Amino acid sequence: MTVMVKCLSHTPLRGLNDPGVEVVDEVDTVLAQARAEVERFDPELIVIFAPDHYNGLFYDLMPPFVIATAADSVGDYGTLPGPLRVDRDVALALTRSILDSDIDIALSHRLQVDHGCTQTLEELTGSLTRYPTVPVIINSVAPPFAPYRRVRKLGEAVGRFIGGLDKRVLVLGTGGLSHEPPVPLLAGAPEEIANFLIAGRNPTPEARAARQARTIAAGRIYGTPDCHLTPLNPDWDLGFIDTLVEGRLDEVDTFSVEEISSTAGRSTHEIRTWVAAFAALAATGPYRARKDYYRPINEWIAGYGVISAEAA
Ligand SMILES: O=C(O)/C=C/c1cccc(O)c1O
Ligand SMILES: [Fe+2]
């Protein structure tokens, strides 16, 4: 087994509400380098820890963790639509192995996934079908959340499973860092929004377009006094990156969901996918990691970061 880890922010506003051309070029260059590394590594399996944003998972049954044996991209915000190449047998074996590790995880034999899963796959592999993949969805957007220590344990269980495979495995974490897009909360929501959050699968094209327009509008004012959403928090982001890069993973066990939401934004919890990815690698042995990139990008509503790691 050889493991490579890449954790990176996603943002559906890339290409829809871009910052200046120098920043776009900078990110394009970082992503091109990451993609070239993936190409050289030539993974035999990708395990992607990803969030969902009320496209596949709703409050009619909201699991903390889900593994998909089959997944279809909804193609939101112009991302690639259609089926992912999910390795069903590995997904099932991973599910059994996690359950045997005393971690509860849900299983889906037909999951819809969104930009939170597919953007990173596309950016790093050019497609949704290039490599056999197992999506592991971690609820990061729909509170209440499993505690961070539980996410670390999930990652460790995945790492122990990967450690027993005779394969090159690329482990991805996608989402974060600090940010708060205009995703509604169930608590106190008006009836129409509550109904969407509970069972809003397969929205009409008009509803999807309205949602996307709201996000683009928020991107245009994010970080200005006109915007009520929690702003980006570069200090928090850089501290978190250091925690992972310096191997201080046990510190995440004390992370407070409420404190992170209020200081860095409600969607910052997508960093749970990074925690799981690093915990998986750490379970296979000591690692070395590096920060490839960080920049707070208001236009994308993203504390935008890329970090990489491999066995030491
Ligand atoms: O779910 C949505 O509609 C928007 C999600 C979003 C917006 C901005 C940055 C992100 O990382 C997102 O996931
Ligand atoms: Fe997201």
PDB file of N, CA, C and O in Angstrom, residues 62-117:
ATOM      1  N   MET A  62     -30.735  12.125   7.763  1.00  0.00           N
ATOM      2  CA  MET A  62     -29.432  12.793   7.649  1.00  0.00           C
ATOM      3  C   MET A  62     -28.372  12.028   8.435  1.00  0.00           C
ATOM      4  O   MET A  62     -28.286  12.122   9.652  1.00  0.00           O
ATOM      5  N   PRO A  63     -27.567  11.213   7.740  1.00  0.00           N
ATOM      6  CA  PRO A  63     -26.552  10.432   8.451  1.00  0.00           C
ATOM      7  C   PRO A  63     -25.263  11.246   8.671  1.00  0.00           C
ATOM      8  O   PRO A  63     -24.902  12.071   7.832  1.00  0.00           O
ATOM      9  N   PRO A  64     -24.557  11.011   9.765  1.00  0.00           N
ATOM     10  CA  PRO A  64     -23.276  11.699   9.975  1.00  0.00           C
ATOM     11  C   PRO A  64     -22.234  11.301   8.917  1.00  0.00           C
ATOM     12  O   PRO A  64     -21.459  12.136   8.459  1.00  0.00           O
ATOM     13  N   PHE A  65     -22.228  10.005   8.562  1.00  0.00           N
ATOM     14  CA  PHE A  65     -21.258   9.485   7.589  1.00  0.00           C
ATOM     15  C   PHE A  65     -21.979   8.535   6.628  1.00  0.00           C
ATOM     16  O   PHE A  65     -22.821   7.753   7.075  1.00  0.00           O
ATOM     17  N   VAL A  66     -21.625   8.570   5.364  1.00  0.00           N
ATOM     18  CA  VAL A  66     -22.212   7.650   4.371  1.00  0.00           C
ATOM     19  C   VAL A  66     -21.144   7.194   3.388  1.00  0.00           C
ATOM     20  O   VAL A  66     -20.371   8.018   2.880  1.00  0.00           O
ATOM     21  N   ILE A  67     -21.159   5.911   3.065  1.00  0.00           N
ATOM     22  CA  ILE A  67     -20.345   5.401   1.955  1.00  0.00           C
ATOM     23  C   ILE A  67     -21.283   5.071   0.803  1.00  0.00           C
ATOM     24  O   ILE A  67     -22.364   4.519   1.011  1.00  0.00           O
ATOM     25  N   ALA A  68     -20.866   5.426  -0.402  1.00  0.00           N
ATOM     26  CA  ALA A  68     -21.684   5.126  -1.584  1.00  0.00           C
ATOM     27  C   ALA A  68     -21.059   3.987  -2.375  1.00  0.00           C
ATOM     28  O   ALA A  68     -19.853   4.003  -2.638  1.00  0.00           O
ATOM     29  N   THR A  69     -21.902   3.015  -2.748  1.00  0.00           N
ATOM     30  CA  THR A  69     -21.434   1.971  -3.670  1.00  0.00           C
ATOM     31  C   THR A  69     -21.758   2.355  -5.115  1.00  0.00           C
ATOM     32  O   THR A  69     -21.310   1.711  -6.047  1.00  0.00           O
ATOM     33  N   ALA A  70     -22.579   3.401  -5.265  1.00  0.00           N
ATOM     34  CA  ALA A  70     -22.890   3.942  -6.597  1.00  0.00           C
ATOM     35  C   ALA A  70     -23.247   5.410  -6.395  1.00  0.00           C
ATOM     36  O   ALA A  70     -23.945   5.741  -5.438  1.00  0.00           O
ATOM     37  N   ALA A  71     -22.760   6.277  -7.258  1.00  0.00           N
ATOM     38  CA  ALA A  71     -23.000   7.717  -7.055  1.00  0.00           C
ATOM     39  C   ALA A  71     -23.154   8.415  -8.391  1.00  0.00           C
ATOM     40  O   ALA A  71     -22.439   8.121  -9.354  1.00  0.00           O
ATOM     41  N   ASP A  72     -24.090   9.361  -8.401  1.00  0.00           N
ATOM     42  CA  ASP A  72     -24.341  10.194  -9.584  1.00  0.00           C
ATOM     43  C   ASP A  72     -24.169  11.647  -9.215  1.00  0.00           C
ATOM     44  O   ASP A  72     -24.725  12.107  -8.217  1.00  0.00           O
ATOM     45  N   SER A  73     -23.456  12.386 -10.059  1.00  0.00           N
ATOM     46  CA  SER A  73     -23.281  13.815  -9.825  1.00  0.00           C
ATOM     47  C   SER A  73     -24.503  14.576 -10.318  1.00  0.00           C
ATOM     48  O   SER A  73     -24.952  14.365 -11.457  1.00  0.00           O
ATOM     49  N   VAL A  74     -25.012  15.497  -9.473  1.00  0.00           N
ATOM     50  CA  VAL A  74     -26.164  16.302  -9.907  1.00  0.00           C
ATOM     51  C   VAL A  74     -25.743  17.406 -10.878  1.00  0.00           C
ATOM     52  O   VAL A  74     -26.580  18.037 -11.510  1.00  0.00           O
ATOM     53  N   GLY A  75     -24.447  17.647 -10.972  1.00  0.00           N
ATOM     54  CA  GLY A  75     -23.970  18.646 -11.946  1.00  0.00           C
ATOM     55  C   GLY A  75     -24.339  20.072 -11.572  1.00  0.00           C
ATOM     56  O   GLY A  75     -24.574  20.914 -12.461  1.00  0.00           O
ATOM     57  N   ASP A  76     -24.367  20.369 -10.269  1.00  0.00           N
ATOM     58  CA  ASP A  76     -24.729  21.738  -9.856  1.00  0.00           C
ATOM     59  C   ASP A  76     -23.608  22.713 -10.205  1.00  0.00           C
ATOM     60  O   ASP A  76     -22.438  22.344 -10.304  1.00  0.00           O
ATOM     61  N   TYR A  77     -23.967  23.966 -10.396  1.00  0.00           N
ATOM     62  CA  TYR A  77     -23.019  25.045 -10.703  1.00  0.00           C
ATOM     63  C   TYR A  77     -22.123  24.712 -11.900  1.00  0.00           C
ATOM     64  O   TYR A  77     -20.948  25.091 -11.933  1.00  0.00           O
ATOM     65  N   GLY A  78     -22.660  23.966 -12.846  1.00  0.00           N
ATOM     66  CA  GLY A  78     -21.882  23.686 -14.061  1.00  0.00           C
ATOM     67  C   GLY A  78     -20.804  22.633 -13.879  1.00  0.00           C
ATOM     68  O   GLY A  78     -19.945  22.452 -14.751  1.00  0.00           O
ATOM     69  N   THR A  79     -20.837  21.900 -12.752  1.00  0.00           N
ATOM     70  CA  THR A  79     -19.855  20.818 -12.589  1.00  0.00           C
ATOM     71  C   THR A  79     -20.272  19.621 -13.436  1.00  0.00           C
ATOM     72  O   THR A  79     -21.394  19.557 -13.947  1.00  0.00           O
ATOM     73  N   LEU A  80     -19.343  18.668 -13.582  1.00  0.00           N
ATOM     74  CA  LEU A  80     -19.627  17.519 -14.444  1.00  0.00           C
ATOM     75  C   LEU A  80     -20.814  16.714 -13.902  1.00  0.00           C
ATOM     76  O   LEU A  80     -20.819  16.349 -12.730  1.00  0.00           O
ATOM     77  N   PRO A  81     -21.805  16.434 -14.743  1.00  0.00           N
ATOM     78  CA  PRO A  81     -22.916  15.569 -14.297  1.00  0.00           C
ATOM     79  C   PRO A  81     -22.614  14.098 -14.593  1.00  0.00           C
ATOM     80  O   PRO A  81     -21.661  13.788 -15.306  1.00  0.00           O
ATOM     81  N   GLY A  82     -23.435  13.205 -14.024  1.00  0.00           N
ATOM     82  CA  GLY A  82     -23.362  11.793 -14.414  1.00  0.00           C
ATOM     83  C   GLY A  82     -22.712  10.911 -13.380  1.00  0.00           C
ATOM     84  O   GLY A  82     -22.308  11.356 -12.310  1.00  0.00           O
ATOM     85  N   PRO A  83     -22.585   9.629 -13.738  1.00  0.00           N
ATOM     86  CA  PRO A  83     -22.106   8.650 -12.758  1.00  0.00           C
ATOM     87  C   PRO A  83     -20.617   8.778 -12.454  1.00  0.00           C
ATOM     88  O   PRO A  83     -19.811   9.105 -13.336  1.00  0.00           O
ATOM     89  N   LEU A  84     -20.268   8.507 -11.210  1.00  0.00           N
ATOM     90  CA  LEU A  84     -18.868   8.357 -10.825  1.00  0.00           C
ATOM     91  C   LEU A  84     -18.493   6.893 -11.035  1.00  0.00           C
ATOM     92  O   LEU A  84     -19.364   6.011 -11.052  1.00  0.00           O
ATOM     93  N   ARG A  85     -17.177   6.643 -11.170  1.00  0.00           N
ATOM     94  CA  ARG A  85     -16.740   5.250 -11.279  1.00  0.00           C
ATOM     95  C   ARG A  85     -16.468   4.714  -9.870  1.00  0.00           C
ATOM     96  O   ARG A  85     -15.332   4.741  -9.382  1.00  0.00           O
ATOM     97  N   VAL A  86     -17.526   4.267  -9.228  1.00  0.00           N
ATOM     98  CA  VAL A  86     -17.372   3.805  -7.841  1.00  0.00           C
ATOM     99  C   VAL A  86     -17.009   2.319  -7.847  1.00  0.00           C
ATOM    100  O   VAL A  86     -17.619   1.525  -8.565  1.00  0.00           O
ATOM    101  N   ASP A  87     -15.999   1.957  -7.048  1.00  0.00           N
ATOM    102  CA  ASP A  87     -15.635   0.547  -6.888  1.00  0.00           C
ATOM    103  C   ASP A  87     -16.554  -0.056  -5.820  1.00  0.00           C
ATOM    104  O   ASP A  87     -16.320   0.095  -4.621  1.00  0.00           O
ATOM    105  N   ARG A  88     -17.599  -0.728  -6.290  1.00  0.00           N
ATOM    106  CA  ARG A  88     -18.655  -1.223  -5.396  1.00  0.00           C
ATOM    107  C   ARG A  88     -18.103  -2.207  -4.371  1.00  0.00           C
ATOM    108  O   ARG A  88     -18.442  -2.130  -3.177  1.00  0.00           O
ATOM    109  N   ASP A  89     -17.248  -3.113  -4.834  1.00  0.00           N
ATOM    110  CA  ASP A  89     -16.760  -4.148  -3.907  1.00  0.00           C
ATOM    111  C   ASP A  89     -15.901  -3.543  -2.812  1.00  0.00           C
ATOM    112  O   ASP A  89     -16.005  -3.902  -1.647  1.00  0.00           O
ATOM    113  N   VAL A  90     -15.034  -2.596  -3.202  1.00  0.00           N
ATOM    114  CA  VAL A  90     -14.187  -1.957  -2.188  1.00  0.00           C
ATOM    115  C   VAL A  90     -15.053  -1.120  -1.242  1.00  0.00           C
ATOM    116  O   VAL A  90     -14.833  -1.103  -0.022  1.00  0.00           O
ATOM    117  N   ALA A  91     -16.069  -0.450  -1.788  1.00  0.00           N
ATOM    118  CA  ALA A  91     -16.957   0.362  -0.942  1.00  0.00           C
ATOM    119  C   ALA A  91     -17.657  -0.514   0.094  1.00  0.00           C
ATOM    120  O   ALA A  91     -17.764  -0.144   1.275  1.00  0.00           O
ATOM    121  N   LEU A  92     -18.111  -1.686  -0.339  1.00  0.00           N
ATOM    122  CA  LEU A  92     -18.779  -2.588   0.606  1.00  0.00           C
ATOM    123  C   LEU A  92     -17.806  -3.119   1.647  1.00  0.00           C
ATOM    124  O   LEU A  92     -18.114  -3.159   2.847  1.00  0.00           O
ATOM    125  N   ALA A  93     -16.623  -3.506   1.187  1.00  0.00           N
ATOM    126  CA  ALA A  93     -15.619  -4.039   2.129  1.00  0.00           C
ATOM    127  C   ALA A  93     -15.203  -2.956   3.125  1.00  0.00           C
ATOM    128  O   ALA A  93     -15.025  -3.225   4.318  1.00  0.00           O
ATOM    129  N   LEU A  94     -15.079  -1.720   2.638  1.00  0.00           N
ATOM    130  CA  LEU A  94     -14.720  -0.618   3.541  1.00  0.00           C
ATOM    131  C   LEU A  94     -15.830  -0.388   4.567  1.00  0.00           C
ATOM    132  O   LEU A  94     -15.562  -0.179   5.762  1.00  0.00           O
ATOM    133  N   THR A  95     -17.068  -0.449   4.121  1.00  0.00           N
ATOM    134  CA  THR A  95     -18.193  -0.269   5.049  1.00  0.00           C
ATOM    135  C   THR A  95     -18.145  -1.322   6.155  1.00  0.00           C
ATOM    136  O   THR A  95     -18.257  -0.999   7.345  1.00  0.00           O
ATOM    137  N   ARG A  96     -17.965  -2.579   5.754  1.00  0.00           N
ATOM    138  CA  ARG A  96     -17.918  -3.662   6.759  1.00  0.00           C
ATOM    139  C   ARG A  96     -16.768  -3.432   7.723  1.00  0.00           C
ATOM    140  O   ARG A  96     -16.912  -3.581   8.938  1.00  0.00           O
ATOM    141  N   SER A  97     -15.627  -3.030   7.173  1.00  0.00           N
ATOM    142  CA  SER A  97     -14.439  -2.838   8.003  1.00  0.00           C
ATOM    143  C   SER A  97     -14.653  -1.693   9.004  1.00  0.00           C
ATOM    144  O   SER A  97     -14.272  -1.789  10.174  1.00  0.00           O
ATOM    145  N   ILE A  98     -15.295  -0.610   8.561  1.00  0.00           N
ATOM    146  CA  ILE A  98     -15.558   0.520   9.473  1.00  0.00           C
ATOM    147  C   ILE A  98     -16.531   0.086  10.570  1.00  0.00           C
ATOM    148  O   ILE A  98     -16.317   0.361  11.755  1.00  0.00           O
ATOM    149  N   LEU A  99     -17.590  -0.626  10.185  1.00  0.00           N
ATOM    150  CA  LEU A  99     -18.558  -1.080  11.195  1.00  0.00           C
ATOM    151  C   LEU A  99     -17.877  -2.012  12.198  1.00  0.00           C
ATOM    152  O   LEU A  99     -18.122  -1.932  13.406  1.00  0.00           O
ATOM    153  N   ASP A 100     -16.984  -2.868  11.689  1.00  0.00           N
ATOM    154  CA  ASP A 100     -16.251  -3.771  12.593  1.00  0.00           C
ATOM    155  C   ASP A 100     -15.326  -3.008  13.538  1.00  0.00           C
ATOM    156  O   ASP A 100     -14.890  -3.544  14.551  1.00  0.00           O
ATOM    157  N   SER A 101     -15.000  -1.745  13.162  1.00  0.00           N
ATOM    158  CA  SER A 101     -14.166  -0.901  14.037  1.00  0.00           C
ATOM    159  C   SER A 101     -15.010  -0.122  15.046  1.00  0.00           C
ATOM    160  O   SER A 101     -14.526   0.834  15.657  1.00  0.00           O
ATOM    161  N   ASP A 102     -16.290  -0.492  15.160  1.00  0.00           N
ATOM    162  CA  ASP A 102     -17.195   0.177  16.120  1.00  0.00           C
ATOM    163  C   ASP A 102     -17.527   1.613  15.742  1.00  0.00           C
ATOM    164  O   ASP A 102     -17.842   2.444  16.591  1.00  0.00           O
ATOM    165  N   ILE A 103     -17.425   1.931  14.444  1.00  0.00           N
ATOM    166  CA  ILE A 103     -17.886   3.251  13.968  1.00  0.00           C
ATOM    167  C   ILE A 103     -19.140   3.000  13.126  1.00  0.00           C
ATOM    168  O   ILE A 103     -19.103   2.208  12.192  1.00  0.00           O
ATOM    169  N   ASP A 104     -20.209   3.710  13.440  1.00  0.00           N
ATOM    170  CA  ASP A 104     -21.439   3.559  12.659  1.00  0.00           C
ATOM    171  C   ASP A 104     -21.341   4.389  11.391  1.00  0.00           C
ATOM    172  O   ASP A 104     -20.927   5.551  11.443  1.00  0.00           O
ATOM    173  N   ILE A 105     -21.707   3.773  10.274  1.00  0.00           N
ATOM    174  CA  ILE A 105     -21.694   4.502   8.997  1.00  0.00           C
ATOM    175  C   ILE A 105     -22.870   4.013   8.160  1.00  0.00           C
ATOM    176  O   ILE A 105     -23.198   2.821   8.192  1.00  0.00           O
ATOM    177  N   ALA A 106     -23.522   4.931   7.448  1.00  0.00           N
ATOM    178  CA  ALA A 106     -24.627   4.543   6.579  1.00  0.00           C
ATOM    179  C   ALA A 106     -24.083   4.118   5.221  1.00  0.00           C
ATOM    180  O   ALA A 106     -22.947   4.440   4.859  1.00  0.00           O
ATOM    181  N   LEU A 107     -24.920   3.381   4.500  1.00  0.00           N
ATOM    182  CA  LEU A 107     -24.528   2.869   3.189  1.00  0.00           C
ATOM    183  C   LEU A 107     -25.580   3.298   2.179  1.00  0.00           C
ATOM    184  O   LEU A 107     -26.779   3.214   2.455  1.00  0.00           O
ATOM    185  N   SER A 108     -25.137   3.783   1.030  1.00  0.00           N
ATOM    186  CA  SER A 108     -26.079   4.112  -0.035  1.00  0.00           C
ATOM    187  C   SER A 108     -25.697   3.346  -1.290  1.00  0.00           C
ATOM    188  O   SER A 108     -24.539   3.386  -1.713  1.00  0.00           O
ATOM    189  N   HIS A 109     -26.675   2.689  -1.874  1.00  0.00           N
ATOM    190  CA  HIS A 109     -26.432   2.014  -3.152  1.00  0.00           C
ATOM    191  C   HIS A 109     -26.826   2.907  -4.330  1.00  0.00           C
ATOM    192  O   HIS A 109     -26.794   2.473  -5.478  1.00  0.00           O
ATOM    193  N   ARG A 110     -27.234   4.139  -4.030  1.00  0.00           N
ATOM    194  CA  ARG A 110     -27.520   5.088  -5.123  1.00  0.00           C
ATOM    195  C   ARG A 110     -27.545   6.491  -4.528  1.00  0.00           C
ATOM    196  O   ARG A 110     -28.596   6.983  -4.121  1.00  0.00           O
ATOM    197  N   LEU A 111     -26.383   7.119  -4.494  1.00  0.00           N
ATOM    198  CA  LEU A 111     -26.279   8.421  -3.836  1.00  0.00           C
ATOM    199  C   LEU A 111     -26.095   9.517  -4.876  1.00  0.00           C
ATOM    200  O   LEU A 111     -25.314   9.358  -5.820  1.00  0.00           O
ATOM    201  N   GLN A 112     -26.795  10.621  -4.680  1.00  0.00           N
ATOM    202  CA  GLN A 112     -26.525  11.797  -5.503  1.00  0.00           C
ATOM    203  C   GLN A 112     -25.451  12.624  -4.798  1.00  0.00           C
ATOM    204  O   GLN A 112     -25.532  12.842  -3.583  1.00  0.00           O
ATOM    205  N   VAL A 113     -24.456  13.045  -5.545  1.00  0.00           N
ATOM    206  CA  VAL A 113     -23.391  13.866  -4.974  1.00  0.00           C
ATOM    207  C   VAL A 113     -23.337  15.186  -5.739  1.00  0.00           C
ATOM    208  O   VAL A 113     -23.830  15.292  -6.867  1.00  0.00           O
ATOM    209  N   ASP A 114     -22.714  16.197  -5.093  1.00  0.00           N
ATOM    210  CA  ASP A 114     -22.698  17.526  -5.711  1.00  0.00           C
ATOM    211  C   ASP A 114     -21.274  18.044  -5.885  1.00  0.00           C
ATOM    212  O   ASP A 114     -20.304  17.281  -5.762  1.00  0.00           O
ATOM    213  N   HIS A 115     -21.177  19.371  -6.134  1.00  0.00           N
ATOM    214  CA  HIS A 115     -19.849  19.947  -6.380  1.00  0.00           C
ATOM    215  C   HIS A 115     -18.878  19.643  -5.237  1.00  0.00           C
ATOM    216  O   HIS A 115     -17.675  19.606  -5.441  1.00  0.00           O
ATOM    217  N   GLY A 116     -19.421  19.420  -4.034  1.00  0.00           N
ATOM    218  CA  GLY A 116     -18.558  19.146  -2.884  1.00  0.00           C
ATOM    219  C   GLY A 116     -17.744  17.886  -3.069  1.00  0.00           C
ATOM    220  O   GLY A 116     -16.698  17.717  -2.442  1.00  0.00           O
ATOM    221  N   CYS A 117     -18.195  16.994  -3.907  1.00  0.00           N
ATOM    222  CA  CYS A 117     -17.447  15.760  -4.182  1.00  0.00           C
ATOM    223  C   CYS A 117     -16.786  15.833  -5.563  1.00  0.00           C
ATOM    224  O   CYS A 117     -15.622  15.469  -5.739  1.00  0.00           O
TER     225      CYS A 117
END
